[in-house]
Amino acid sequence: MKKKILAALTAGILTTGLMTGGVFAADTEVKGDENLKGEVYAFIAASLSNSMEEIQKDFNELYPNVTIYYSADSSGTLQTQIEEGARCDLFFSAADKQMDALTEEKLTKEDTVVDLLENKVVLIKPKDGETKVTGFENITDAENMALAGEDVPVGQYSREIFNNLGIMDDVNEMEINECKNVTDVLAAVSEGSNEVGVVYATDAASVADKVEIIAEAPADSLQTPVLYPVGLIEDKEASEDDTKAAEAFLDYVESDAAIKVFEDYGFTAYKAEDSTDSEDSISK
């Protein structure tokens, strides 16, 4: 069952080791606990990497004895790893599809999943790069394009946009560099390997010195918002301390302090009353 955000959200804490590979109460202050110990394995969508690094540092100040190990990749890849038994306590997805699948498989903890953030899909080009493309509608004027795969949320959103604009067949005729996640799309465009690419607005903002936003996705080209759900995962290897640490980390990620960090990186706090039920999400 998915919780809905009805008011301002609250933020939290995280100590990280980077691996390769209800209703919320408003204005809740996270006090922290130096006595809380434990390890938390957090799987996060690649587009959250920069914001979560900052949140990690803030969390560590409040919970110095909690260690958060996180793995950043495409939500589809992370979903598969969880299904295959990889240790995970918290999953922060870039779409509802992956989280909903895990919930249906009873791999998420009941009543912990919430649509927390909203993002935008944008078309980018290299900084000062030359292109005839002025928007999604004439994207096929580009000689080539970097595009995330169909198993990646931003890739799914991209294809929904193309389908709703009636240009999917033409896009399929293009020279496409299919990337494993949004980070790779961003790299391909920022390095000048591809003329244009489709990413999230937050990713484009993170390298504003290397890429330019050509346009946002047209208003009616996506049926639902680009939502980021977060929730706890059933971890059979977790100790009692680990479980408490994971709960503390989730509370912090949902806190006002963390939401402020996310907003600094271009995300928007999602409020359920502002949109239709997210369970009708594109990625279902």
mmCIF file of C-alpha atoms in Angstrom:
data_model
loop_
_atom_site.group_PDB
_atom_site.id
_atom_site.type_symbol
_atom_site.label_atom_id
_atom_site.label_comp_id
_atom_site.label_asym_id
_atom_site.label_seq_id
_atom_site.Cartn_x
_atom_site.Cartn_y
_atom_site.Cartn_z
ATOM 1 C CA MET A 1 0.000 0.000 0.000
ATOM 2 C CA LYS A 2 1.436 3.337 -1.016
ATOM 3 C CA LYS A 3 1.373 6.318 1.329
ATOM 4 C CA LYS A 4 0.445 9.733 -0.073
ATOM 5 C CA ILE A 5 2.229 12.995 0.624
ATOM 6 C CA LEU A 6 -0.335 15.512 1.795
ATOM 7 C CA ALA A 7 1.910 18.175 3.285
ATOM 8 C CA ALA A 8 5.470 19.458 3.438
ATOM 9 C CA LEU A 9 7.936 16.609 3.787
ATOM 10 C CA THR A 10 10.805 15.996 6.176
ATOM 11 C CA ALA A 11 14.487 15.006 5.688
ATOM 12 C CA GLY A 12 17.182 12.660 7.150
ATOM 13 C CA ILE A 13 20.704 11.219 7.415
ATOM 14 C CA LEU A 14 23.101 8.869 5.730
ATOM 15 C CA THR A 15 26.663 7.621 5.999
ATOM 16 C CA THR A 16 27.747 6.066 2.743
ATOM 17 C CA GLY A 17 30.214 3.709 1.199
ATOM 18 C CA LEU A 18 29.740 3.879 -2.552
ATOM 19 C CA MET A 19 29.290 0.508 -4.221
ATOM 20 C CA THR A 20 29.970 -0.017 -7.900
ATOM 21 C CA GLY A 21 28.050 -1.666 -9.477
ATOM 22 C CA GLY A 22 -0.094 6.805 6.435
ATOM 23 C CA VAL A 23 0.384 10.562 6.257
ATOM 24 C CA PHE A 24 3.491 12.603 6.901
ATOM 25 C CA ALA A 25 3.616 15.128 9.722
ATOM 26 C CA ALA A 26 4.722 18.537 8.513
ATOM 27 C CA ASP A 27 7.859 20.279 9.767
ATOM 28 C CA THR A 28 9.226 17.274 11.649
ATOM 29 C CA GLU A 29 12.728 17.847 12.972
ATOM 30 C CA VAL A 30 15.149 14.930 12.884
ATOM 31 C CA LYS A 31 17.056 14.843 16.175
ATOM 32 C CA GLY A 32 19.588 12.132 15.369
ATOM 33 C CA ASP A 33 20.995 9.451 17.661
ATOM 34 C CA GLU A 34 24.701 8.882 18.273
ATOM 35 C CA ASN A 35 23.888 5.539 19.922
ATOM 36 C CA LEU A 36 22.126 4.100 16.891
ATOM 37 C CA LYS A 37 24.367 1.675 15.034
ATOM 38 C CA GLY A 38 23.790 -0.382 11.949
ATOM 39 C CA GLU A 39 24.361 -0.832 8.241
ATOM 40 C CA VAL A 40 21.879 0.167 5.564
ATOM 41 C CA TYR A 41 22.063 -0.946 1.931
ATOM 42 C CA ALA A 42 20.288 1.641 -0.214
ATOM 43 C CA PHE A 43 19.621 1.176 -3.939
ATOM 44 C CA ILE A 44 19.050 4.528 -5.666
ATOM 45 C CA ALA A 45 18.193 5.563 -9.216
ATOM 46 C CA ALA A 46 21.225 6.988 -11.012
ATOM 47 C CA SER A 47 19.581 10.408 -11.326
ATOM 48 C CA LEU A 48 19.574 10.703 -7.519
ATOM 49 C CA SER A 49 23.324 10.235 -7.081
ATOM 50 C CA ASN A 50 24.349 13.870 -6.573
ATOM 51 C CA SER A 51 21.535 14.822 -4.222
ATOM 52 C CA MET A 52 21.911 11.638 -2.185
ATOM 53 C CA GLU A 53 25.632 12.268 -1.723
ATOM 54 C CA GLU A 54 24.811 15.545 -0.018
ATOM 55 C CA ILE A 55 22.018 13.997 2.026
ATOM 56 C CA GLN A 56 24.460 11.278 3.063
ATOM 57 C CA LYS A 57 26.765 13.836 4.655
ATOM 58 C CA ASP A 58 23.910 15.484 6.544
ATOM 59 C CA PHE A 59 22.649 12.128 7.809
ATOM 60 C CA ASN A 60 26.115 11.165 8.979
ATOM 61 C CA GLU A 61 26.268 14.238 11.195
ATOM 62 C CA LEU A 62 23.123 13.102 13.026
ATOM 63 C CA TYR A 63 23.811 9.363 12.993
ATOM 64 C CA PRO A 64 27.616 8.998 13.028
ATOM 65 C CA ASN A 65 27.486 5.264 13.789
ATOM 66 C CA VAL A 66 25.134 4.309 10.965
ATOM 67 C CA THR A 67 26.779 3.347 7.683
ATOM 68 C CA ILE A 68 24.826 3.612 4.447
ATOM 69 C CA TYR A 69 26.117 1.668 1.465
ATOM 70 C CA TYR A 70 24.399 2.682 -1.708
ATOM 71 C CA SER A 71 24.366 1.397 -5.228
ATOM 72 C CA ALA A 72 23.317 3.782 -8.003
ATOM 73 C CA ASP A 73 22.072 2.430 -11.343
ATOM 74 C CA SER A 74 18.977 2.294 -13.525
ATOM 75 C CA SER A 75 15.839 1.435 -11.571
ATOM 76 C CA GLY A 76 15.260 -1.634 -13.733
ATOM 77 C CA THR A 77 18.729 -2.995 -13.006
ATOM 78 C CA LEU A 78 18.298 -2.364 -9.283
ATOM 79 C CA GLN A 79 14.884 -4.046 -9.312
ATOM 80 C CA THR A 80 16.400 -7.143 -10.904
ATOM 81 C CA GLN A 81 19.211 -7.235 -8.353
ATOM 82 C CA ILE A 82 16.699 -7.086 -5.495
ATOM 83 C CA GLU A 83 14.610 -9.849 -7.064
ATOM 84 C CA GLU A 84 17.729 -11.982 -7.413
ATOM 85 C CA GLY A 85 18.503 -11.657 -3.713
ATOM 86 C CA ALA A 86 20.972 -8.775 -3.480
ATOM 87 C CA ARG A 87 20.994 -7.286 -0.016
ATOM 88 C CA CYS A 88 18.921 -4.098 0.052
ATOM 89 C CA ASP A 89 17.127 -2.209 2.825
ATOM 90 C CA LEU A 90 15.872 0.852 0.950
ATOM 91 C CA PHE A 91 14.944 1.342 -2.713
ATOM 92 C CA PHE A 92 14.579 4.801 -4.288
ATOM 93 C CA SER A 93 13.248 4.339 -7.821
ATOM 94 C CA ALA A 94 12.857 6.773 -10.719
ATOM 95 C CA ALA A 95 9.442 5.312 -11.589
ATOM 96 C CA ASP A 96 6.534 3.486 -9.988
ATOM 97 C CA LYS A 97 6.790 0.445 -12.269
ATOM 98 C CA GLN A 98 9.825 -1.042 -10.556
ATOM 99 C CA MET A 99 8.594 -0.310 -7.033
ATOM 100 C CA ASP A 100 5.126 -1.659 -7.798
ATOM 101 C CA ALA A 101 6.605 -4.885 -9.145
ATOM 102 C CA LEU A 102 8.583 -5.412 -5.944
ATOM 103 C CA THR A 103 5.488 -4.662 -3.869
ATOM 104 C CA GLU A 104 3.477 -7.232 -5.817
ATOM 105 C CA GLU A 105 6.230 -9.747 -5.100
ATOM 106 C CA LYS A 106 6.001 -8.843 -1.381
ATOM 107 C CA LEU A 107 9.601 -7.612 -1.329
ATOM 108 C CA THR A 108 8.758 -4.147 0.040
ATOM 109 C CA LYS A 109 7.766 -3.514 3.648
ATOM 110 C CA GLU A 110 4.076 -2.762 4.008
ATOM 111 C CA ASP A 111 3.026 0.885 4.241
ATOM 112 C CA THR A 112 6.547 2.272 3.756
ATOM 113 C CA VAL A 113 6.370 3.149 0.045
ATOM 114 C CA VAL A 114 5.615 6.749 -0.899
ATOM 115 C CA ASP A 115 5.862 8.851 -4.063
ATOM 116 C CA LEU A 116 8.336 11.430 -2.767
ATOM 117 C CA LEU A 117 9.704 13.488 -5.672
ATOM 118 C CA GLU A 118 8.782 14.734 -9.134
ATOM 119 C CA ASN A 119 11.115 15.430 -12.056
ATOM 120 C CA LYS A 120 10.866 16.664 -15.659
ATOM 121 C CA VAL A 121 11.991 15.046 -18.922
ATOM 122 C CA VAL A 122 14.097 17.311 -21.145
ATOM 123 C CA LEU A 123 15.900 17.270 -24.480
ATOM 124 C CA ILE A 124 19.558 18.319 -24.346
ATOM 125 C CA LYS A 125 22.508 19.051 -26.620
ATOM 126 C CA PRO A 126 26.209 19.685 -25.938
ATOM 127 C CA LYS A 127 26.993 23.174 -24.650
ATOM 128 C CA ASP A 128 27.265 25.464 -27.694
ATOM 129 C CA GLY A 129 26.627 22.438 -29.919
ATOM 130 C CA GLU A 130 25.074 22.895 -33.366
ATOM 131 C CA THR A 131 21.719 21.242 -34.093
ATOM 132 C CA LYS A 132 18.575 21.904 -36.111
ATOM 133 C CA VAL A 133 16.483 20.371 -33.335
ATOM 134 C CA THR A 134 14.297 22.895 -31.501
ATOM 135 C CA GLY A 135 12.117 20.506 -29.519
ATOM 136 C CA PHE A 136 10.853 16.948 -29.199
ATOM 137 C CA GLU A 137 8.580 17.459 -32.196
ATOM 138 C CA ASN A 138 11.494 17.699 -34.671
ATOM 139 C CA ILE A 139 13.979 15.497 -32.832
ATOM 140 C CA THR A 140 14.420 13.413 -35.982
ATOM 141 C CA ASP A 141 16.292 16.340 -37.550
ATOM 142 C CA ALA A 142 19.268 15.258 -35.430
ATOM 143 C CA GLU A 143 21.899 13.027 -37.032
ATOM 144 C CA ASN A 144 21.997 10.851 -33.919
ATOM 145 C CA MET A 145 20.622 10.649 -30.391
ATOM 146 C CA ALA A 146 21.548 9.172 -27.004
ATOM 147 C CA LEU A 147 18.558 7.363 -25.508
ATOM 148 C CA ALA A 148 18.186 5.181 -22.424
ATOM 149 C CA GLY A 149 16.988 1.619 -22.955
ATOM 150 C CA GLU A 150 13.361 0.535 -22.686
ATOM 151 C CA ASP A 151 13.961 -1.067 -19.270
ATOM 152 C CA VAL A 152 15.075 2.285 -17.829
ATOM 153 C CA PRO A 153 12.416 4.752 -16.558
ATOM 154 C CA VAL A 154 13.727 7.737 -18.539
ATOM 155 C CA GLY A 155 13.818 5.493 -21.605
ATOM 156 C CA GLN A 156 10.202 4.502 -21.001
ATOM 157 C CA TYR A 157 9.162 8.124 -20.556
ATOM 158 C CA SER A 158 11.043 9.078 -23.747
ATOM 159 C CA ARG A 159 9.221 6.469 -25.792
ATOM 160 C CA GLU A 160 5.862 7.495 -24.370
ATOM 161 C CA ILE A 161 6.600 11.065 -25.462
ATOM 162 C CA PHE A 162 7.557 9.941 -28.973
ATOM 163 C CA ASN A 163 4.450 7.750 -29.248
ATOM 164 C CA ASN A 164 2.123 10.504 -28.083
ATOM 165 C CA LEU A 165 3.718 12.927 -30.550
ATOM 166 C CA GLY A 166 3.254 10.377 -33.343
ATOM 167 C CA ILE A 167 6.967 10.208 -34.221
ATOM 168 C CA MET A 168 7.989 6.827 -32.784
ATOM 169 C CA ASP A 169 8.378 5.179 -36.199
ATOM 170 C CA ASP A 170 10.599 8.025 -37.399
ATOM 171 C CA VAL A 171 12.667 7.882 -34.211
ATOM 172 C CA ASN A 172 13.253 4.170 -34.776
ATOM 173 C CA GLU A 173 14.866 5.041 -38.108
ATOM 174 C CA MET A 174 17.420 7.304 -36.404
ATOM 175 C CA GLU A 175 20.956 6.431 -35.392
ATOM 176 C CA ILE A 176 20.433 5.808 -31.686
ATOM 177 C CA ASN A 177 23.064 5.258 -29.028
ATOM 178 C CA GLU A 178 21.109 3.111 -26.548
ATOM 179 C CA CYS A 179 22.481 3.691 -23.047
ATOM 180 C CA LYS A 180 22.114 1.604 -19.885
ATOM 181 C CA ASN A 181 20.972 4.530 -17.719
ATOM 182 C CA VAL A 182 20.415 8.280 -17.656
ATOM 183 C CA THR A 183 23.970 8.929 -16.464
ATOM 184 C CA ASP A 184 25.354 7.358 -19.632
ATOM 185 C CA VAL A 185 22.995 9.431 -21.796
ATOM 186 C CA LEU A 186 24.209 12.568 -20.059
ATOM 187 C CA ALA A 187 27.840 11.580 -20.557
ATOM 188 C CA ALA A 188 27.328 10.813 -24.263
ATOM 189 C CA VAL A 189 25.845 14.242 -24.916
ATOM 190 C CA SER A 190 28.138 16.255 -22.644
ATOM 191 C CA GLU A 191 31.177 14.655 -24.301
ATOM 192 C CA GLY A 192 29.799 15.498 -27.751
ATOM 193 C CA SER A 193 29.425 11.869 -28.839
ATOM 194 C CA ASN A 194 25.757 12.463 -29.659
ATOM 195 C CA GLU A 195 23.964 15.490 -31.067
ATOM 196 C CA VAL A 196 21.004 15.294 -28.676
ATOM 197 C CA GLY A 197 19.748 13.151 -25.811
ATOM 198 C CA VAL A 198 16.822 12.761 -23.428
ATOM 199 C CA VAL A 199 17.441 13.032 -19.682
ATOM 200 C CA TYR A 200 15.831 14.396 -16.533
ATOM 201 C CA ALA A 201 15.959 18.123 -15.843
ATOM 202 C CA THR A 202 17.935 17.475 -12.664
ATOM 203 C CA ASP A 203 20.646 15.647 -14.603
ATOM 204 C CA ALA A 204 20.952 18.473 -17.117
ATOM 205 C CA ALA A 205 21.234 20.982 -14.280
ATOM 206 C CA SER A 206 24.064 18.994 -12.699
ATOM 207 C CA VAL A 207 26.316 19.622 -15.725
ATOM 208 C CA ALA A 208 24.987 22.974 -16.908
ATOM 209 C CA ASP A 209 28.510 23.903 -17.998
ATOM 210 C CA LYS A 210 28.540 21.010 -20.485
ATOM 211 C CA VAL A 211 24.987 20.678 -21.828
ATOM 212 C CA GLU A 212 22.087 22.930 -22.766
ATOM 213 C CA ILE A 213 18.392 22.167 -22.435
ATOM 214 C CA ILE A 214 16.673 22.494 -25.805
ATOM 215 C CA ALA A 215 13.154 21.930 -24.499
ATOM 216 C CA GLU A 216 11.015 20.250 -21.857
ATOM 217 C CA ALA A 217 8.685 17.466 -22.915
ATOM 218 C CA PRO A 218 5.431 18.980 -24.266
ATOM 219 C CA ALA A 219 2.730 19.311 -21.622
ATOM 220 C CA ASP A 220 0.414 16.642 -23.020
ATOM 221 C CA SER A 221 3.086 14.158 -24.076
ATOM 222 C CA LEU A 222 3.171 12.341 -20.720
ATOM 223 C CA GLN A 223 -0.009 11.064 -19.117
ATOM 224 C CA THR A 224 1.369 11.174 -15.574
ATOM 225 C CA PRO A 225 4.102 13.008 -13.654
ATOM 226 C CA VAL A 226 7.643 11.635 -13.479
ATOM 227 C CA LEU A 227 7.530 10.295 -9.930
ATOM 228 C CA TYR A 228 10.223 8.900 -7.630
ATOM 229 C CA PRO A 229 8.911 6.435 -5.019
ATOM 230 C CA VAL A 230 10.987 5.374 -2.012
ATOM 231 C CA GLY A 231 10.400 2.582 0.478
ATOM 232 C CA LEU A 232 11.928 -0.131 2.626
ATOM 233 C CA ILE A 233 12.804 -3.572 1.278
ATOM 234 C CA GLU A 234 12.539 -6.853 3.187
ATOM 235 C CA ASP A 235 16.137 -7.691 4.161
ATOM 236 C CA LYS A 236 16.473 -11.129 5.755
ATOM 237 C CA GLU A 237 20.142 -10.481 6.525
ATOM 238 C CA ALA A 238 19.479 -7.318 8.525
ATOM 239 C CA SER A 239 20.040 -7.314 12.284
ATOM 240 C CA GLU A 240 17.667 -5.510 14.641
ATOM 241 C CA ASP A 241 20.074 -2.555 14.655
ATOM 242 C CA ASP A 242 20.233 -2.562 10.854
ATOM 243 C CA THR A 243 16.434 -2.487 10.656
ATOM 244 C CA LYS A 244 16.226 0.478 13.025
ATOM 245 C CA ALA A 245 18.947 2.260 11.062
ATOM 246 C CA ALA A 246 17.054 1.727 7.787
ATOM 247 C CA GLU A 247 13.893 3.160 9.330
ATOM 248 C CA ALA A 248 15.843 6.190 10.567
ATOM 249 C CA PHE A 249 17.353 6.700 7.138
ATOM 250 C CA LEU A 250 13.967 6.555 5.416
ATOM 251 C CA ASP A 251 12.590 9.073 7.911
ATOM 252 C CA TYR A 252 15.470 11.391 7.108
ATOM 253 C CA VAL A 253 15.075 11.060 3.332
ATOM 254 C CA GLU A 254 11.426 12.080 3.771
ATOM 255 C CA SER A 255 12.218 14.989 6.098
ATOM 256 C CA ASP A 256 12.053 18.726 5.366
ATOM 257 C CA ALA A 257 15.847 18.980 5.467
ATOM 258 C CA ALA A 258 16.299 16.329 2.776
ATOM 259 C CA ILE A 259 13.490 17.723 0.639
ATOM 260 C CA LYS A 260 15.303 21.065 0.657
ATOM 261 C CA VAL A 261 18.407 19.319 -0.715
ATOM 262 C CA PHE A 262 16.386 17.579 -3.419
ATOM 263 C CA GLU A 263 14.826 20.901 -4.405
ATOM 264 C CA ASP A 264 18.285 22.459 -4.653
ATOM 265 C CA TYR A 265 19.041 19.819 -7.300
ATOM 266 C CA GLY A 266 15.887 20.591 -9.261
ATOM 267 C CA PHE A 267 13.436 18.020 -7.897
ATOM 268 C CA THR A 268 9.986 18.971 -6.644
ATOM 269 C CA ALA A 269 8.324 17.506 -3.559
ATOM 270 C CA TYR A 270 5.356 15.519 -4.855
ATOM 271 C CA LYS A 271 1.939 16.125 -3.316
ATOM 272 C CA ALA A 272 -0.707 13.575 -4.196
ATOM 273 C CA GLU A 273 -3.521 16.120 -4.336
ATOM 274 C CA ASP A 274 -1.698 17.934 -7.149
ATOM 275 C CA SER A 275 -2.110 15.044 -9.557
ATOM 276 C CA THR A 276 -3.952 11.841 -10.328
ATOM 277 C CA ASP A 277 -3.128 8.698 -8.410
ATOM 278 C CA SER A 278 0.441 7.767 -9.228
ATOM 279 C CA GLU A 279 -0.557 4.136 -9.507
ATOM 280 C CA ASP A 280 -1.606 4.987 -13.071
ATOM 281 C CA SER A 281 2.029 5.841 -13.774
ATOM 282 C CA ILE A 282 3.561 5.545 -17.219
ATOM 283 C CA SER A 283 5.910 2.854 -16.182
ATOM 284 C CA LYS A 284 3.224 0.396 -15.235
#
